Short mmCIF file of C-alpha atoms (C1' of nucleotides) in Angstrom, two decimals:
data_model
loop_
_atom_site.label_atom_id
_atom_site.label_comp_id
_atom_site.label_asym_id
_atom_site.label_seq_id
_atom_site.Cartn_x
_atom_site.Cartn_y
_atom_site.Cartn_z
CA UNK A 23 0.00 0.00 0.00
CA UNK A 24 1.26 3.12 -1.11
CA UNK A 25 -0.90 5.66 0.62
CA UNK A 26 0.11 6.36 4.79
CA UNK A 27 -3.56 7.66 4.94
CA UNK A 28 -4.65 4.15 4.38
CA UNK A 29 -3.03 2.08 7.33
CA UNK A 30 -6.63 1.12 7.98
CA UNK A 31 -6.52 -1.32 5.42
CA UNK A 32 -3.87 -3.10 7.19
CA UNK A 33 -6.55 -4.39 10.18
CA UNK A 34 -10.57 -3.99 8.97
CA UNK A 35 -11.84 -7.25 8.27
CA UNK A 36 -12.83 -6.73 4.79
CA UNK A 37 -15.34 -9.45 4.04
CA UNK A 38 -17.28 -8.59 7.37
CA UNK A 39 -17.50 -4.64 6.48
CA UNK A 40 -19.17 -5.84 3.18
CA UNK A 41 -21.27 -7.77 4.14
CA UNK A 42 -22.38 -6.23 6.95
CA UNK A 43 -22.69 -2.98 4.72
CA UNK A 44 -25.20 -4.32 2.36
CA UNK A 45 -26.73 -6.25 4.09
CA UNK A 46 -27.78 -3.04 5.93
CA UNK A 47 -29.04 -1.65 2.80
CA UNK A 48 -30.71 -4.33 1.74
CA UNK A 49 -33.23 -3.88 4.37
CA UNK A 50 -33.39 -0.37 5.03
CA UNK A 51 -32.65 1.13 0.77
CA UNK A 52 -35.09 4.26 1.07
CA UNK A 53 -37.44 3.70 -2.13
CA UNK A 54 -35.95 5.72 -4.46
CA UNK A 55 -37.87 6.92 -7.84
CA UNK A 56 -34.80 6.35 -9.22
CA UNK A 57 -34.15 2.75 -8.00
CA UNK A 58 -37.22 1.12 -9.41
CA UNK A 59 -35.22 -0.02 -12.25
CA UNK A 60 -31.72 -0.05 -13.85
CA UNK A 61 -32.04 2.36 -16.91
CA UNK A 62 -29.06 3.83 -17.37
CA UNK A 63 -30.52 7.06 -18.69
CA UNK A 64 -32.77 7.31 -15.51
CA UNK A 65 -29.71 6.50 -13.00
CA UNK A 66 -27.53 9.16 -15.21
CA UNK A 67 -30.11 11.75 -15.28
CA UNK A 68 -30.57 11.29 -11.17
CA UNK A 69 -26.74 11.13 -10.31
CA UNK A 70 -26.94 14.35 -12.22
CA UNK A 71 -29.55 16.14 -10.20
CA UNK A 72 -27.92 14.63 -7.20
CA UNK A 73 -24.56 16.12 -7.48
CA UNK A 74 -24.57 18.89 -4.36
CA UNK A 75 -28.41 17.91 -3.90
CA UNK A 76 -30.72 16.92 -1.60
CA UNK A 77 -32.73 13.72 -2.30
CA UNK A 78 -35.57 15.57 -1.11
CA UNK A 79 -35.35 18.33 -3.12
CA UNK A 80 -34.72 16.35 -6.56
CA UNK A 81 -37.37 13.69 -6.09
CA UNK A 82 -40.23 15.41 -7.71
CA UNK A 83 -38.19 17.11 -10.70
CA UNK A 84 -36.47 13.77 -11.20
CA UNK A 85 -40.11 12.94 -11.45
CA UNK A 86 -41.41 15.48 -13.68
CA UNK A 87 -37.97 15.34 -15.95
CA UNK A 88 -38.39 11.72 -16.30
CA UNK A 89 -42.34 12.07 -17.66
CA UNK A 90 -41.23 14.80 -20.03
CA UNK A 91 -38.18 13.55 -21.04
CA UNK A 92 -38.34 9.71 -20.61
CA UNK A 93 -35.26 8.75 -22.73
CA UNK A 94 -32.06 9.34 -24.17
CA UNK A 95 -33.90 9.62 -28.13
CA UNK A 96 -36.54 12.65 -26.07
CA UNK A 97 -33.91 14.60 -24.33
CA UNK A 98 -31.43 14.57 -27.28
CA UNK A 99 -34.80 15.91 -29.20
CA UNK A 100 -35.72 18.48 -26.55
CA UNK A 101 -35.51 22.24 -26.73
CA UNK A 102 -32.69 23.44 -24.24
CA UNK A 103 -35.14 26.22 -23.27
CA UNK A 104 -37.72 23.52 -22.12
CA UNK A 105 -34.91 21.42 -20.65
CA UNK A 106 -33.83 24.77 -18.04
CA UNK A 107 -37.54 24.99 -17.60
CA UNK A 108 -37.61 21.81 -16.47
CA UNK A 109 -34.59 22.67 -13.93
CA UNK A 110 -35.57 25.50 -12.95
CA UNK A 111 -34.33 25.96 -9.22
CA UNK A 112 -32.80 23.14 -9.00
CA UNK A 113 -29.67 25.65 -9.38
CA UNK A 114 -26.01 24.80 -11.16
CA UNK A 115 -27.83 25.00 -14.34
CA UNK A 116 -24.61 23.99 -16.11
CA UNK A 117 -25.59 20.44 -15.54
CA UNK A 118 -28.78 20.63 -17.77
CA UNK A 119 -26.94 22.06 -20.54
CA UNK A 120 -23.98 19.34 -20.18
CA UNK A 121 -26.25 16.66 -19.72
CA UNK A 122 -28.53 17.69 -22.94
CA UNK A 123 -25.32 18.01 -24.82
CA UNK A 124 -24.29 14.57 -23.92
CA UNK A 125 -27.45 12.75 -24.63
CA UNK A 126 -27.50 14.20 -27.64
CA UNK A 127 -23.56 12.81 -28.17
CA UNK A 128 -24.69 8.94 -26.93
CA UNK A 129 -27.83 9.50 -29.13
CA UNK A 130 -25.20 10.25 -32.31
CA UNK A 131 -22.39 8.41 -31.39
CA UNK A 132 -23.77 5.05 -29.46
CA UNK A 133 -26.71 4.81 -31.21
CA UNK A 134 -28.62 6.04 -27.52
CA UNK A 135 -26.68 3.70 -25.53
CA UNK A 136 -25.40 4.86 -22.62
CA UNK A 137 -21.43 3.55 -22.51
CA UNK A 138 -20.44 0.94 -20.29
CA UNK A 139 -16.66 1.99 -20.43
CA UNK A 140 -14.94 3.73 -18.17
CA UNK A 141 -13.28 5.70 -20.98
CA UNK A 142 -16.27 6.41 -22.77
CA UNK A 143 -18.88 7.73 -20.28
CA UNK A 144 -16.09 9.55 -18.50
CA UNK A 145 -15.43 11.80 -21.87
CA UNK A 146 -19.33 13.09 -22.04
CA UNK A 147 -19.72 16.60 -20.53
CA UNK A 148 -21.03 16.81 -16.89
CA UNK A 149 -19.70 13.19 -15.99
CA UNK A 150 -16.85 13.25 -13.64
CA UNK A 151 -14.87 10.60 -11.39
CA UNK A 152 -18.03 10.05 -9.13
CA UNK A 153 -21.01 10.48 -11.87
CA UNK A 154 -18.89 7.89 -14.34
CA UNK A 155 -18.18 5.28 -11.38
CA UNK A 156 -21.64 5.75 -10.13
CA UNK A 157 -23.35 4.84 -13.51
CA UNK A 158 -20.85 2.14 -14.09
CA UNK A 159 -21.81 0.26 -10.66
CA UNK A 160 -25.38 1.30 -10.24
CA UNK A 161 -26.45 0.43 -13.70
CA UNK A 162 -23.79 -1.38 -15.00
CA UNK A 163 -23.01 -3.48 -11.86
CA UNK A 164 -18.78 -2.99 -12.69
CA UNK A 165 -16.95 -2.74 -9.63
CA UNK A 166 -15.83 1.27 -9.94
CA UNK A 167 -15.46 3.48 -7.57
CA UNK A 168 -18.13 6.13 -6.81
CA UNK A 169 -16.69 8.65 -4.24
CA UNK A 170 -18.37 11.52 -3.04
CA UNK A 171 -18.87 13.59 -0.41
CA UNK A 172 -20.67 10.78 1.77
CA UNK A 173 -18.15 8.13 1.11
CA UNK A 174 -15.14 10.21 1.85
CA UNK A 175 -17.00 11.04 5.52
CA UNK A 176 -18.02 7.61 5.72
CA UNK A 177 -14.54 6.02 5.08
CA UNK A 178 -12.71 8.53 6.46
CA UNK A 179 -14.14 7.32 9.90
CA UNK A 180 -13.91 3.97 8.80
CA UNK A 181 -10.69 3.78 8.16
CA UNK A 182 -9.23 6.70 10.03
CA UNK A 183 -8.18 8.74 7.58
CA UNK A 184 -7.17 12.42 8.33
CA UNK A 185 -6.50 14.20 5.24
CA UNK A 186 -8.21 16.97 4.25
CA UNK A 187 -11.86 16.32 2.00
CA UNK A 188 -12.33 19.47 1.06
CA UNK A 189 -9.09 19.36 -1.09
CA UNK A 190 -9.51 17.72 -4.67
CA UNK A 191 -6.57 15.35 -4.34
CA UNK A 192 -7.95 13.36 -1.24
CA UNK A 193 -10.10 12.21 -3.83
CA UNK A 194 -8.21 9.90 -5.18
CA UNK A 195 -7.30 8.18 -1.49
CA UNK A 196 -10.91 7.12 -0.99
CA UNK A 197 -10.56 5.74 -4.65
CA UNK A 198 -7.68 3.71 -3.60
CA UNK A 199 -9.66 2.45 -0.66
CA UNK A 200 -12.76 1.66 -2.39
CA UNK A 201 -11.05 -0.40 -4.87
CA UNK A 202 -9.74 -2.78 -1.84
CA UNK A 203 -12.78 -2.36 -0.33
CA UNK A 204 -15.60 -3.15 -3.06
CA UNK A 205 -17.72 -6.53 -3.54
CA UNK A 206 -17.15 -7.50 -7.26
CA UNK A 207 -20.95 -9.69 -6.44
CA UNK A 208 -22.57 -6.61 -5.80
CA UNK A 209 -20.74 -3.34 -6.50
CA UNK A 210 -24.23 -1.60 -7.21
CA UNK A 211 -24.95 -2.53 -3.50
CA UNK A 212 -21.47 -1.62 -2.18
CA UNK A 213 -21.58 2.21 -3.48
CA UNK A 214 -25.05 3.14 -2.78
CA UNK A 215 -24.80 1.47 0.83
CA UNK A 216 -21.77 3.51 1.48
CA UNK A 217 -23.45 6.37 0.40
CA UNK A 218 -26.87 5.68 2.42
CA UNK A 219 -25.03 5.40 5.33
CA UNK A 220 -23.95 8.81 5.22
CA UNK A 221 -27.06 10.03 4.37
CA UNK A 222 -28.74 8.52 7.07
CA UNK A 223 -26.60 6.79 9.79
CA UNK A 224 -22.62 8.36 9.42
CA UNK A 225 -23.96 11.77 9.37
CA UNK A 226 -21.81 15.11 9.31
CA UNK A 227 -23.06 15.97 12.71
CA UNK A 228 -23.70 14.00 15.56
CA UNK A 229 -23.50 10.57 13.53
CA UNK A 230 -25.76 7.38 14.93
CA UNK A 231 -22.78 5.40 16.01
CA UNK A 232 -25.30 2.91 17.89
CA UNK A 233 -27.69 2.58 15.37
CA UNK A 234 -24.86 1.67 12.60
CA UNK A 235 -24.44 -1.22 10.74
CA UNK A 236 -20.48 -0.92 10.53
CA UNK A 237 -20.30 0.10 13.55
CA UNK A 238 -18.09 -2.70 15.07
CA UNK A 239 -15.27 -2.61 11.71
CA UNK A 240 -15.18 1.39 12.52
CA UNK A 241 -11.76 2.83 13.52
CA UNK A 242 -13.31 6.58 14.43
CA UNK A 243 -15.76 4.61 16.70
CA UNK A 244 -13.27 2.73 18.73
CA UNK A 245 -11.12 5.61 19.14
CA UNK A 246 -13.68 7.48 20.09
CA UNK A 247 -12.78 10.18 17.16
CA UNK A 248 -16.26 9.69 15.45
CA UNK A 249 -16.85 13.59 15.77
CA UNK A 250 -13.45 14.94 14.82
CA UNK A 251 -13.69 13.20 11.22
CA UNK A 252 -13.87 13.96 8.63
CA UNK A 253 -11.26 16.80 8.35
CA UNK A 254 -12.83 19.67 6.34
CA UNK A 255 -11.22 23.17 5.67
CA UNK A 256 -14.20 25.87 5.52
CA UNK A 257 -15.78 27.64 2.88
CA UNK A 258 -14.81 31.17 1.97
CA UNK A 259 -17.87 34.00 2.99
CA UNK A 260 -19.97 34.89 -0.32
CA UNK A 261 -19.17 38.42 -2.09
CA UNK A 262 -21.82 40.59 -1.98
CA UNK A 263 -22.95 42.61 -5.21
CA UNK A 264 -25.18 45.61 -5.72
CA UNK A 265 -27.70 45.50 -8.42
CA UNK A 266 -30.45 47.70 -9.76
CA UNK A 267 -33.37 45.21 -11.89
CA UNK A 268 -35.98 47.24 -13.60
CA UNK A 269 -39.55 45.03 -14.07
CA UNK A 270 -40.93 46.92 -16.89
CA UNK A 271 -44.55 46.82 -18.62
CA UNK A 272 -45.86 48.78 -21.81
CA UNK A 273 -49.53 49.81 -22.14
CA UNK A 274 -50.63 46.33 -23.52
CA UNK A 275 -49.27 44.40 -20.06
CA UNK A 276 -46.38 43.08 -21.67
CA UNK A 277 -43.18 42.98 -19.84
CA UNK A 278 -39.86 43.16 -20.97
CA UNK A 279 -36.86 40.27 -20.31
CA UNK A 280 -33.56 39.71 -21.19
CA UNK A 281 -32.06 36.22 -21.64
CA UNK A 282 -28.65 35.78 -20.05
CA UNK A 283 -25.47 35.31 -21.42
CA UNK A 284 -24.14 31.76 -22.69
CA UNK A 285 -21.50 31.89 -19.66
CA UNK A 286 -21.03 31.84 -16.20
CA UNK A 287 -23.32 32.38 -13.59
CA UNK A 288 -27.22 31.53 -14.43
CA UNK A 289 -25.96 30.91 -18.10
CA UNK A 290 -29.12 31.02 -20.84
CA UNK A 291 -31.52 31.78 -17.71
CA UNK A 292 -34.11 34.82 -18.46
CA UNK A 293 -34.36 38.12 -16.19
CA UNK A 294 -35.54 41.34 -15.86
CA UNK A 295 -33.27 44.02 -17.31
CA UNK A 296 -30.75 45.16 -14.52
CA UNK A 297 -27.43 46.27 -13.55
CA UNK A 298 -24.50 46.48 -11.21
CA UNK A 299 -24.16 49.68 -9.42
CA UNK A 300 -20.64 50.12 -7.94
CA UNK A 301 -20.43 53.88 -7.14
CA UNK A 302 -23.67 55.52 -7.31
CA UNK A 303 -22.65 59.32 -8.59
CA UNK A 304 -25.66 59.27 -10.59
CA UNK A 305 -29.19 57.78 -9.28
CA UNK A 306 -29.80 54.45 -10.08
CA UNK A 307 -32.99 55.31 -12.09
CA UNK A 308 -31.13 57.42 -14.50
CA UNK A 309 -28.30 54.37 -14.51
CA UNK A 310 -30.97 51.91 -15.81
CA UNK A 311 -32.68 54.42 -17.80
CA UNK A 312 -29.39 54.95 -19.80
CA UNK A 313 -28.74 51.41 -19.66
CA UNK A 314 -32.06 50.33 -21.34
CA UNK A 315 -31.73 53.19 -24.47
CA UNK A 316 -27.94 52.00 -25.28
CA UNK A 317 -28.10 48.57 -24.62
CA UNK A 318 -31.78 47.65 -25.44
CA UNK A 319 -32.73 50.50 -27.20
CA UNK A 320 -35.94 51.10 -24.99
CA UNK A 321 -37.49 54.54 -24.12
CA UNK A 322 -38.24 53.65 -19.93
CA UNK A 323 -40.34 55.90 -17.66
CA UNK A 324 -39.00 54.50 -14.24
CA UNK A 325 -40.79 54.72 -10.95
CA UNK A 326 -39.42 54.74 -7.61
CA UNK A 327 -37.72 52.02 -5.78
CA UNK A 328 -40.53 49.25 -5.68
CA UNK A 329 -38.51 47.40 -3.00
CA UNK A 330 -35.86 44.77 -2.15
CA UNK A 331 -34.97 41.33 -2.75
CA UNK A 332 -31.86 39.32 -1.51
CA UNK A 333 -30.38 36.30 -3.11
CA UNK A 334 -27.60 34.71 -1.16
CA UNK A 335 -25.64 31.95 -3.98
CA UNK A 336 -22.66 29.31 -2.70
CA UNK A 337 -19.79 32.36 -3.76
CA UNK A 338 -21.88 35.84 -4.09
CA UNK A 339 -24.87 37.31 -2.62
CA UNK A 340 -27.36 39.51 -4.65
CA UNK A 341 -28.57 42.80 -3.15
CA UNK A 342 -31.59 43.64 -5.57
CA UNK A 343 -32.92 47.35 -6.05
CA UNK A 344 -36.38 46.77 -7.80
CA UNK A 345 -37.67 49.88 -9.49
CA UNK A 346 -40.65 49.61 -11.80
CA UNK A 347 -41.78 51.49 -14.98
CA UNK A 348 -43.17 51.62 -18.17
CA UNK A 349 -42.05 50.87 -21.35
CA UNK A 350 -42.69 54.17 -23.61
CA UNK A 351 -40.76 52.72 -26.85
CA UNK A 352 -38.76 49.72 -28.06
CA UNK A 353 -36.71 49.57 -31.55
CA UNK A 354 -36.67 46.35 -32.32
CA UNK A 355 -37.28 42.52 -30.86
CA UNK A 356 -33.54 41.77 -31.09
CA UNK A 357 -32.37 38.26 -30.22
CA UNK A 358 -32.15 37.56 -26.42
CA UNK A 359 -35.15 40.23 -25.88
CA UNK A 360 -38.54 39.90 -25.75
CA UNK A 361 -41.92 41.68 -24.33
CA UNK A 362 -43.83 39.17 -22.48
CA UNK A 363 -47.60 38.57 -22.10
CA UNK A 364 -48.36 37.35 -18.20
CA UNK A 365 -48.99 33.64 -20.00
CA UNK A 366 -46.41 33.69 -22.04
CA UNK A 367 -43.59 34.47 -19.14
CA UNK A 368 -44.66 31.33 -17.92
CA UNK A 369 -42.89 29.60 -20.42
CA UNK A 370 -39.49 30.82 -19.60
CA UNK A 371 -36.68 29.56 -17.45
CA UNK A 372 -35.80 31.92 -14.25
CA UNK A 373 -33.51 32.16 -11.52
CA UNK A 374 -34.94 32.15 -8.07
CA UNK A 375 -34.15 34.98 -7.43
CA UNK A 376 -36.18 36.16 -10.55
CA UNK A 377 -38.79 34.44 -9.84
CA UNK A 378 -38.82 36.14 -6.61
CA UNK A 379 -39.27 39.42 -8.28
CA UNK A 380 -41.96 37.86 -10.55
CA UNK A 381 -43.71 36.82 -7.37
CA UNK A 382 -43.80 40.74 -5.45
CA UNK A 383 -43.27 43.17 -8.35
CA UNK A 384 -45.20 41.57 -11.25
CA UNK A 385 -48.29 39.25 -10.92
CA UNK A 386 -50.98 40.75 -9.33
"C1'" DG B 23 -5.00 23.91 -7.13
"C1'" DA B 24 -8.37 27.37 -6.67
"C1'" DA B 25 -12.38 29.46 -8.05
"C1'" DG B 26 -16.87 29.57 -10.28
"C1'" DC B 27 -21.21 27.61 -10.27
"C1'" DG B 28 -27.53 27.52 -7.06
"C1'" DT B 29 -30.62 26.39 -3.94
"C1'" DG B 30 -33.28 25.28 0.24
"C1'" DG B 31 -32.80 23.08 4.74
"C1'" DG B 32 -31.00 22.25 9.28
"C1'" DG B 33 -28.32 22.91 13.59
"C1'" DT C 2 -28.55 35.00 12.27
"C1'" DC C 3 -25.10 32.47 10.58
"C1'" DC C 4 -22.82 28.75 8.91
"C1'" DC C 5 -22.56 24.31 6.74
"C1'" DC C 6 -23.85 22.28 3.73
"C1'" DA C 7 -25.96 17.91 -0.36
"C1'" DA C 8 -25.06 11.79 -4.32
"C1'" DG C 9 -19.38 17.43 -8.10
"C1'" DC C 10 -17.79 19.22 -12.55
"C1'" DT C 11 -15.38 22.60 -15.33
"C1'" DT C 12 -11.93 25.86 -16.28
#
DNA sequence: GAAGCGTGGGG
DNA sequence: TCCCCAAGCTT
C-alpha cells in the first residue's frame, strides 16, 4: 500500500465490512424513484440532479424530468429552453446544458446507448470521477469506484483517515480504498450502501454510532474520534454585489426580459433588465434608464424604488434594487429580448431569485 | 489547485 | 442569524 492515509486497510476485516454494509441496505434502501429499475438514462439523469443535492429536493423534478423527457432519443430531441424549464431551481444550471449536450452525443455516437466503459462515459460533458463510477456500478453493476462527499466522511471514519476532504486530491485516497474495499458480487450494493449510510446513519453531525451497521469494523468509533472526522477546511464568505433590476410593462401588459449570457453564472436563464451599481454618482434610475436606451434600445419611464430582494448563492450574494416602470418605446425585438404577455412568461426559465421578483413586483 | 457555479434546509 | 452544507464538474 502506497498511501500512509490508508493504514486502515492493514486491520478492517474486509469481508465482514461488506457484508455487513449491504446487508444493511438491503433492508433499510429508502425507495428511491430512481431505483425502481436499472435504466441507465434514468440512474444518469438522477446522479446528475444529485450532485450537491438533496434527495428531497430532486425527487419530484427527477419525477417530472423523467415524464417529459423519458429517454435518451426525447432529451437529445428536446428544446434546451424547455430542458432549463424543467430545472428551474434546481440551481447549477450547467448540468442541464452538459447533460442535454451529452445525450444528444450517446444518441449520435452510441446509437442512444449509454457507454459501459470507463473511458467512454467519462469523456461526455457533466460526468466526472463520481457520476462515471456511479453509472458504471449502479447500472452497469462494474466494480468502480463512486466517491463523493458521503463516502469520503463515511470512510474517512472507517478507516481513520485524516486528510483533508475538502481538497480535490484526497479524492483519489478514498478511490484507492474503495477499490480494496468493493464486492465484485454486488458493487451496485457496495456504493449506494456507502453512500446511504452517510445520508442517514454516518452523518456530518452528531452521527448514529449505535444505530450503525459498521459500527463494530469502525476505527473513528473505537477511538472514540467519530466527531473529529472527517477533516474539512471551511468555505470562503460569499461576495456581496449591488444591483439595480428594472420590471418593466408597456400599455398592452407586456413585460420586458432579457435572456442571459451563454457563460457563467445563471448561463441562458431569463431576467428582468438590470445592472451592477458600484459607485452611485448618478441615481440608479437614471443608470438603468441609460442602460435600457444604449443597450436595449428602450425609451423607460421608471418609478421609484418598488422594493428589495436578496439572493444569497454558494460564492456571491445579490442585493436587488427593484424599481418599476413603463415601457414608452422599443426599436426592435432583437435576439435575447422579448416583451412578455403574463402567460407567455410562464414559459421561460428563471432564476430564483427572478422568480422572486416575478412573485412581489409583477403578478398581481 | 483554486475558483466559479444555485438552492433550500437544518443545527 | 449564521454557517454548513448535499449523491461534483469545469476551467
Amino acid at each position: 500500500m502506497k498511501n500512509n492515509s490508508l493504514k486502515g486497510l492493514e486491520t478492517i476485516d474486509i469481508e465482514g465490512f461488506r457484508e455487513d454494509l449491504i446487508n444493511w441496505f438491503s433492508e433499510e434502501k429508502r425507495d428511491l424513484p430512481w431505483r425502481k429499475d436499472r435504466d441507465p438514462y434514468k440512474i444518469w439523469v438522477s446522479e446528475i440532479m444529485l450532485q450537491q443535492t438533496r434527495v428531497d429536493t430532486v425527487i419530484p423534478y427527477f419525477n417530472r424530468f423523467i415524464e417529459q423527457f423519458p429517454s435518451v432519443e426525447a432529451l437529445s430531441t428536446a428544446d434546451e429552453e424547455r430542458i432549463l424549464k424543467a430545472w428551474e431551481g434546481l440551481g447549477y444550471y450547467s448540468r442541464a446544458r452538459n447533460l442535454h449536450s451529452a445525450v444528444k452525443e450517446v444518441h449520435e455516437k452510441y446509437g442512444g446507448k449509454v457507454p459501459d466503459e470507463p473511458k467512454e462515459i467519462s469523456a461526455l460533458k457533466g460526468v466526472g470521477p463520481y457520476t462515471a463510477g456511479a453509472i458504471l456500478s449502479i447500472a452497469y453493476g462494474k466494480p468502480e469506484p463512486a466517491v463523493d462527499g458521503n463516502v469520503m466522511r463515511v470512510l474517512s471514519r472507517i478507516l481513520s483517515i485524516w486528510d483533508d476532504i475538502a481538497k480535490p486530491s484526497s479524492r483519489k485516497i478514498f478511490e484507492e480504498a474503495v477499490r480494496v474495499l468493493i464486492s465484485h458480487d454486488n458493487p451496485s450494493y457496495f456504493n449506494q450502501a456507502l453512500m446511504e449510510l452517510g445520508a442517514i446513519v454516518c452523518t456530518p453531525t452528531s452521527p448514529s454510532c449505535l444505530l450503525c451497521p459498521v459500527r463494530e469494523h469502525c476505527s473513528a468509533f473505537h477511538e472514540g474520534v467519530q466527531n473529529e472526522l472527517p477533516v474539512k477546511t471551511k468555505n470562503k464568505k460569499q461576495r456581496p454585489i449591488s444591483l439595480a433590476a428594472a420590471v418593466l410593462v408597456d400599455e398592452t401588459g407586456r413585460t420586458l426580459i432579457h435572456k442571459r449570457s451563454e457563460n457563467g453564472l445563471l448561463a441562458n436563464l431569463w431576467e428582468f433588465p438590470n445592472i451592477e451599481i458600484h459607485l452611485p454618482y448618478r441615481t440608479e434610475g437614471e443608470q438603468l434608464t441609460d442602460f435600457l436606451q444604449q443597450e436595449y434600445g428602450a425609451a423607460i419611464e421608471l418609478g421609484d424604488m418598488a422594493g428589495t430582494i436578496e439572493h444569497v448563492f454558494s460564492h456571491l450574494i445579490w442585493n436587488i434594487h427593484v424599481y418599476k416602470g413603463k415601457v414608452v418605446s422599443i426599436k426592435e425585438e432583437r435576439e435575447g429580448l422579448k416583451m412578455v404577455s403574463s402567460e407567455e412568461i410562464e414559459a421561460y426559465p428563471f432564476p430564483v431569485s427572478h422568480q422572486k421578483m416575478i412573485k412581489q413586483f409583477y403578478k398581481k
